[in-house]
Tab-separated table of N, CA and C in Angstrom:
chain	number	residue	atom	x	y	z
A	1	MET	N	0.849	-1.184	0.000
A	1	MET	CA	0.000	0.000	0.000
A	1	MET	C	0.889	1.240	0.000
A	2	SER	N	0.607	2.194	-0.870
A	2	SER	CA	1.379	3.433	-0.938
A	2	SER	C	0.810	4.448	0.026
A	3	THR	N	1.682	5.192	0.624
A	3	THR	CA	1.234	6.274	1.490
A	3	THR	C	1.154	7.543	0.678
A	4	ALA	N	0.514	8.564	1.239
A	4	ALA	CA	0.434	9.858	0.557
A	4	ALA	C	1.831	10.405	0.331
A	5	HIS	N	2.727	10.150	1.269
A	5	HIS	CA	4.113	10.615	1.132
A	5	HIS	C	4.760	9.964	-0.092
A	6	ASP	N	4.543	8.655	-0.243
A	6	ASP	CA	5.100	7.946	-1.399
A	6	ASP	C	4.557	8.530	-2.691
A	7	LEU	N	3.271	8.816	-2.736
A	7	LEU	CA	2.666	9.370	-3.941
A	7	LEU	C	3.262	10.727	-4.252
A	8	GLY	N	3.533	11.529	-3.250
A	8	GLY	CA	4.136	12.838	-3.460
A	8	GLY	C	5.538	12.719	-4.024
A	9	GLU	N	6.326	11.779	-3.505
A	9	GLU	CA	7.681	11.588	-4.010
A	9	GLU	C	7.650	11.156	-5.466
A	10	SER	N	6.746	10.291	-5.830
A	10	SER	CA	6.621	9.828	-7.206
A	10	SER	C	6.278	10.988	-8.125
A	11	ARG	N	5.369	11.822	-7.675
A	11	ARG	CA	4.949	12.959	-8.492
A	11	ARG	C	6.111	13.930	-8.692
A	12	VAL	N	6.891	14.164	-7.650
A	12	VAL	CA	8.045	15.056	-7.761
A	12	VAL	C	9.039	14.487	-8.761
A	13	ALA	N	9.284	13.189	-8.698
A	13	ALA	CA	10.212	12.561	-9.635
A	13	ALA	C	9.702	12.713	-11.066
A	14	GLU	N	8.413	12.496	-11.261
A	14	GLU	CA	7.843	12.627	-12.603
A	14	GLU	C	7.864	14.079	-13.059
A	15	ASP	N	7.651	15.011	-12.140
A	15	ASP	CA	7.739	16.434	-12.481
A	15	ASP	C	9.158	16.781	-12.919
A	16	ARG	N	10.158	16.184	-12.259
A	16	ARG	CA	11.551	16.425	-12.661
A	16	ARG	C	11.800	15.906	-14.070
A	17	ILE	N	11.245	14.736	-14.387
A	17	ILE	CA	11.386	14.170	-15.728
A	17	ILE	C	10.750	15.120	-16.741
A	18	THR	N	9.562	15.595	-16.444
A	18	THR	CA	8.884	16.519	-17.339
A	18	THR	C	9.688	17.796	-17.492
A	19	GLN	N	10.252	18.302	-16.402
A	19	GLN	CA	11.067	19.517	-16.468
A	19	GLN	C	12.286	19.289	-17.359
A	20	ARG	N	12.909	18.113	-17.251
A	20	ARG	CA	14.057	17.819	-18.110
A	20	ARG	C	13.641	17.755	-19.571
A	21	GLU	N	12.443	17.220	-19.856
A	21	GLU	CA	11.956	17.177	-21.230
A	21	GLU	C	11.746	18.589	-21.773
A	22	ILE	N	11.200	19.472	-20.956
A	22	ILE	CA	10.997	20.857	-21.370
A	22	ILE	C	12.346	21.531	-21.624
A	23	GLU	N	13.320	21.277	-20.751
A	23	GLU	CA	14.652	21.854	-20.946
A	23	GLU	C	15.284	21.330	-22.233
A	24	ALA	N	15.090	20.047	-22.524
A	24	ALA	CA	15.631	19.476	-23.766
A	24	ALA	C	14.974	20.121	-24.977
A	25	LEU	N	13.654	20.343	-24.899
A	25	LEU	CA	12.958	21.022	-25.998
A	25	LEU	C	13.491	22.438	-26.187
A	26	THR	N	13.738	23.119	-25.097
A	26	THR	CA	14.272	24.474	-25.179
A	26	THR	C	15.628	24.468	-25.873
A	27	ARG	N	16.484	23.500	-25.514
A	27	ARG	CA	17.788	23.413	-26.177
A	27	ARG	C	17.631	23.138	-27.664
A	28	ARG	N	16.680	22.275	-28.016
A	28	ARG	CA	16.459	21.973	-29.439
A	28	ARG	C	15.961	23.199	-30.186
A	29	ILE	N	15.087	23.967	-29.560
A	29	ILE	CA	14.588	25.195	-30.194
A	29	ILE	C	15.742	26.150	-30.441
A	30	GLU	N	16.600	26.311	-29.444
A	30	GLU	CA	17.747	27.204	-29.594
A	30	GLU	C	18.673	26.715	-30.699
A	31	ALA	N	18.869	25.393	-30.791
A	31	ALA	CA	19.726	24.840	-31.839
A	31	ALA	C	19.134	25.110	-33.219
A	32	VAL	N	17.816	24.943	-33.337
A	32	VAL	CA	17.167	25.197	-34.627
A	32	VAL	C	17.251	26.682	-34.971
A	33	GLU	N	17.058	27.540	-33.967
A	33	GLU	CA	17.192	28.972	-34.217
A	33	GLU	C	18.595	29.306	-34.713
A	34	ASP	N	19.598	28.668	-34.125
A	34	ASP	CA	20.976	28.872	-34.580
A	34	ASP	C	21.144	28.414	-36.025
A	35	ARG	N	20.529	27.270	-36.357
A	35	ARG	CA	20.612	26.780	-37.749
A	35	ARG	C	19.928	27.751	-38.701
A	36	VAL	N	18.784	28.303	-38.288
A	36	VAL	CA	18.071	29.265	-39.136
A	36	VAL	C	18.944	30.496	-39.373
A	37	GLU	N	19.571	30.986	-38.321
A	37	GLU	CA	20.460	32.147	-38.463
A	37	GLU	C	21.620	31.833	-39.396
A	38	ALA	N	22.199	30.627	-39.251
A	38	ALA	CA	23.302	30.231	-40.129
A	38	ALA	C	22.835	30.147	-41.573
A	39	MET	N	21.614	29.654	-41.775
A	39	MET	CA	21.066	29.577	-43.132
A	39	MET	C	20.881	30.974	-43.718
A	40	GLN	N	20.455	31.904	-42.888
A	40	GLN	CA	20.282	33.272	-43.357
A	40	GLN	C	21.616	33.841	-43.835
A	41	VAL	N	22.668	33.587	-43.067
A	41	VAL	CA	23.992	34.087	-43.426
A	41	VAL	C	24.467	33.417	-44.712
A	42	GLN	N	24.303	32.096	-44.803
A	42	GLN	CA	24.773	31.345	-45.964
A	42	GLN	C	24.032	31.731	-47.240
A	43	THR	N	22.754	31.999	-47.124
A	43	THR	CA	21.952	32.282	-48.321
A	43	THR	C	21.851	33.773	-48.599
A	44	GLY	N	22.529	34.555	-47.809
A	44	GLY	CA	22.454	35.996	-48.021
A	44	GLY	C	21.065	36.530	-47.727
A	45	GLY	N	20.381	35.899	-46.802
A	45	GLY	CA	19.050	36.372	-46.425
A	45	GLY	C	17.955	35.870	-47.345
A	46	ASN	N	18.204	34.788	-48.064
A	46	ASN	CA	17.208	34.222	-48.976
A	46	ASN	C	15.923	33.930	-48.206
A	47	PHE	N	14.866	34.585	-48.588
A	47	PHE	CA	13.593	34.506	-47.863
A	47	PHE	C	13.052	33.080	-47.808
A	48	ALA	N	13.141	32.341	-48.890
A	48	ALA	CA	12.600	30.978	-48.927
A	48	ALA	C	13.310	30.075	-47.928
A	49	ALA	N	14.623	30.220	-47.811
A	49	ALA	CA	15.374	29.387	-46.878
A	49	ALA	C	14.995	29.712	-45.437
A	50	VAL	N	14.773	30.979	-45.158
A	50	VAL	CA	14.375	31.393	-43.817
A	50	VAL	C	13.004	30.820	-43.477
A	51	ILE	N	12.074	30.917	-44.402
A	51	ILE	CA	10.721	30.386	-44.188
A	51	ILE	C	10.773	28.876	-43.958
A	52	GLU	N	11.594	28.187	-44.731
A	52	GLU	CA	11.724	26.735	-44.570
A	52	GLU	C	12.277	26.389	-43.182
A	53	GLY	N	13.269	27.139	-42.739
A	53	GLY	CA	13.843	26.906	-41.410
A	53	GLY	C	12.828	27.165	-40.312
A	54	GLN	N	12.041	28.208	-40.468
A	54	GLN	CA	11.012	28.511	-39.473
A	54	GLN	C	9.944	27.427	-39.447
A	55	ALA	N	9.588	26.904	-40.605
A	55	ALA	CA	8.594	25.826	-40.657
A	55	ALA	C	9.119	24.582	-39.935
A	56	ALA	N	10.402	24.284	-40.136
A	56	ALA	CA	11.005	23.128	-39.451
A	56	ALA	C	10.997	23.340	-37.946
A	57	LEU	N	11.310	24.550	-37.530
A	57	LEU	CA	11.290	24.873	-36.097
A	57	LEU	C	9.888	24.698	-35.529
A	58	ARG	N	8.892	25.181	-36.236
A	58	ARG	CA	7.504	25.050	-35.760
A	58	ARG	C	7.105	23.584	-35.609
A	59	ARG	N	7.514	22.761	-36.582
A	59	ARG	CA	7.193	21.326	-36.501
A	59	ARG	C	7.850	20.700	-35.274
A	60	GLU	N	9.118	21.021	-35.039
A	60	GLU	CA	9.817	20.449	-33.879
A	60	GLU	C	9.164	20.890	-32.576
A	61	VAL	N	8.819	22.164	-32.489
A	61	VAL	CA	8.178	22.682	-31.274
A	61	VAL	C	6.821	22.023	-31.068
A	62	ARG	N	6.032	21.940	-32.136
A	62	ARG	CA	4.698	21.324	-32.032
A	62	ARG	C	4.806	19.871	-31.589
A	63	ASP	N	5.738	19.126	-32.188
A	63	ASP	CA	5.921	17.721	-31.821
A	63	ASP	C	6.388	17.595	-30.368
A	64	GLY	N	7.275	18.490	-29.958
A	64	GLY	CA	7.767	18.452	-28.583
A	64	GLY	C	6.665	18.731	-27.584
A	65	PHE	N	5.858	19.736	-27.869
A	65	PHE	CA	4.772	20.054	-26.940
A	65	PHE	C	3.707	18.964	-26.937
A	66	THR	N	3.526	18.296	-28.061
A	66	THR	CA	2.594	17.170	-28.090
A	66	THR	C	3.075	16.077	-27.141
A	67	ARG	N	4.382	15.802	-27.157
A	67	ARG	CA	4.931	14.776	-26.248
A	67	ARG	C	4.781	15.214	-24.789
A	68	VAL	N	5.041	16.485	-24.513
A	68	VAL	CA	4.901	16.976	-23.138
A	68	VAL	C	3.442	16.896	-22.695
A	69	ASN	N	2.523	17.296	-23.559
A	69	ASN	CA	1.093	17.227	-23.221
A	69	ASN	C	0.653	15.788	-22.982
A	70	ASP	N	1.155	14.865	-23.805
A	70	ASP	CA	0.832	13.451	-23.601
A	70	ASP	C	1.338	12.975	-22.241
A	71	ARG	N	2.517	13.453	-21.866
A	71	ARG	CA	3.087	13.075	-20.570
A	71	ARG	C	2.230	13.610	-19.420
A	72	PHE	N	1.789	14.872	-19.552
A	72	PHE	CA	0.916	15.445	-18.530
A	72	PHE	C	-0.403	14.685	-18.446
A	73	ASP	N	-0.958	14.289	-19.586
A	73	ASP	CA	-2.204	13.519	-19.585
A	73	ASP	C	-2.014	12.185	-18.863
A	74	ALA	N	-0.874	11.537	-19.104
A	74	ALA	CA	-0.588	10.259	-18.435
A	74	ALA	C	-0.438	10.462	-16.925
A	75	LEU	N	0.239	11.543	-16.536
A	75	LEU	CA	0.392	11.834	-15.108
A	75	LEU	C	-0.958	12.115	-14.463
A	76	GLU	N	-1.813	12.848	-15.163
A	76	GLU	CA	-3.138	13.157	-14.634
A	76	GLU	C	-3.956	11.880	-14.443
A	77	ALA	N	-3.881	10.978	-15.411
A	77	ALA	CA	-4.611	9.711	-15.301
A	77	ALA	C	-4.086	8.894	-14.115
A	78	LYS	N	-2.762	8.905	-13.939
A	78	LYS	CA	-2.183	8.164	-12.817
A	78	LYS	C	-2.626	8.767	-11.488
A	79	MET	N	-2.659	10.084	-11.405
A	79	MET	CA	-3.122	10.737	-10.178
A	79	MET	C	-4.581	10.380	-9.904
A	80	ASP	N	-5.409	10.365	-10.936
A	80	ASP	CA	-6.821	9.994	-10.760
A	80	ASP	C	-6.938	8.566	-10.217
A	81	GLN	N	-6.120	7.651	-10.754
A	81	GLN	CA	-6.142	6.264	-10.283
A	81	GLN	C	-5.709	6.187	-8.818
A	82	ASN	N	-4.656	6.919	-8.492
A	82	ASN	CA	-4.173	6.901	-7.107
A	82	ASN	C	-5.212	7.485	-6.153
A	83	GLN	N	-5.855	8.561	-6.550
A	83	GLN	CA	-6.890	9.158	-5.703
A	83	GLN	C	-8.056	8.200	-5.519
A	84	ALA	N	-8.437	7.504	-6.576
A	84	ALA	CA	-9.530	6.531	-6.473
A	84	ALA	C	-9.139	5.394	-5.520
A	85	GLN	N	-7.885	4.979	-5.597
A	85	GLN	CA	-7.416	3.917	-4.703
A	85	GLN	C	-7.426	4.387	-3.251
A	86	ILE	N	-7.029	5.622	-3.015
A	86	ILE	CA	-7.033	6.178	-1.651
A	86	ILE	C	-8.460	6.211	-1.114
A	87	VAL	N	-9.400	6.692	-1.935
A	87	VAL	CA	-10.806	6.754	-1.514
A	87	VAL	C	-11.320	5.352	-1.209
A	88	GLU	N	-10.973	4.394	-2.045
A	88	GLU	CA	-11.400	3.004	-1.837
A	88	GLU	C	-10.852	2.459	-0.518
A	89	LEU	N	-9.577	2.715	-0.247
A	89	LEU	CA	-8.975	2.219	0.991
A	89	LEU	C	-9.572	2.897	2.214
A	90	LEU	N	-9.788	4.197	2.140
A	90	LEU	CA	-10.397	4.910	3.267
A	90	LEU	C	-11.830	4.438	3.503
A	91	THR	N	-12.556	4.207	2.421
A	91	THR	CA	-13.932	3.722	2.530
A	91	THR	C	-13.958	2.353	3.225
A	92	ALA	N	-12.989	1.509	2.904
A	92	ALA	CA	-12.917	0.174	3.515
A	92	ALA	C	-12.613	0.272	5.016
A	93	LEU	N	-11.924	1.330	5.413
A	93	LEU	CA	-11.568	1.496	6.840
A	93	LEU	C	-12.678	2.111	7.670
A	94	VAL	N	-13.615	2.777	7.054
A	94	VAL	CA	-14.692	3.461	7.797
A	94	VAL	C	-15.494	2.427	8.592
A	95	GLY	N	-15.666	2.701	9.860
A	95	GLY	CA	-16.462	1.844	10.724
A	95	GLY	C	-15.703	0.659	11.322
A	96	LYS	N	-14.438	0.477	10.971
A	96	LYS	CA	-13.660	-0.634	11.544
A	96	LYS	C	-13.088	-0.212	12.869
A	97	ASN	N	-12.978	-1.159	13.776
A	97	ASN	CA	-12.392	-0.931	15.086
A	97	ASN	C	-10.883	-0.787	14.908
A	98	PRO	N	-10.292	0.318	15.394
A	98	PRO	CA	-8.837	0.507	15.209
A	98	PRO	C	-7.995	-0.499	15.983
A	99	ASN	N	-8.599	-1.189	16.946
A	99	ASN	CA	-7.854	-2.187	17.727
A	99	ASN	C	-7.921	-3.493	16.988
């Protein structure tokens, strides 16, 4: 049986994982921005190349946020399950003699 303390520790660990995923996405965005800037320099400011780089960046960001949102949805479902289990266990204890 998990205690509320155990559930809190698990959530903190999962929050750290999510935070690391967000930090990784941020690094990827910065890397893509650097590539876009390099493309601008290489192409002499060619508008089509800049637009293509921005489109690639948008796709990466959208895909990254989709993964983060999926992770949050999974965490929310797990929290709902844990809360239901807590309610079930407390309900089973109601009216029992503590001795």
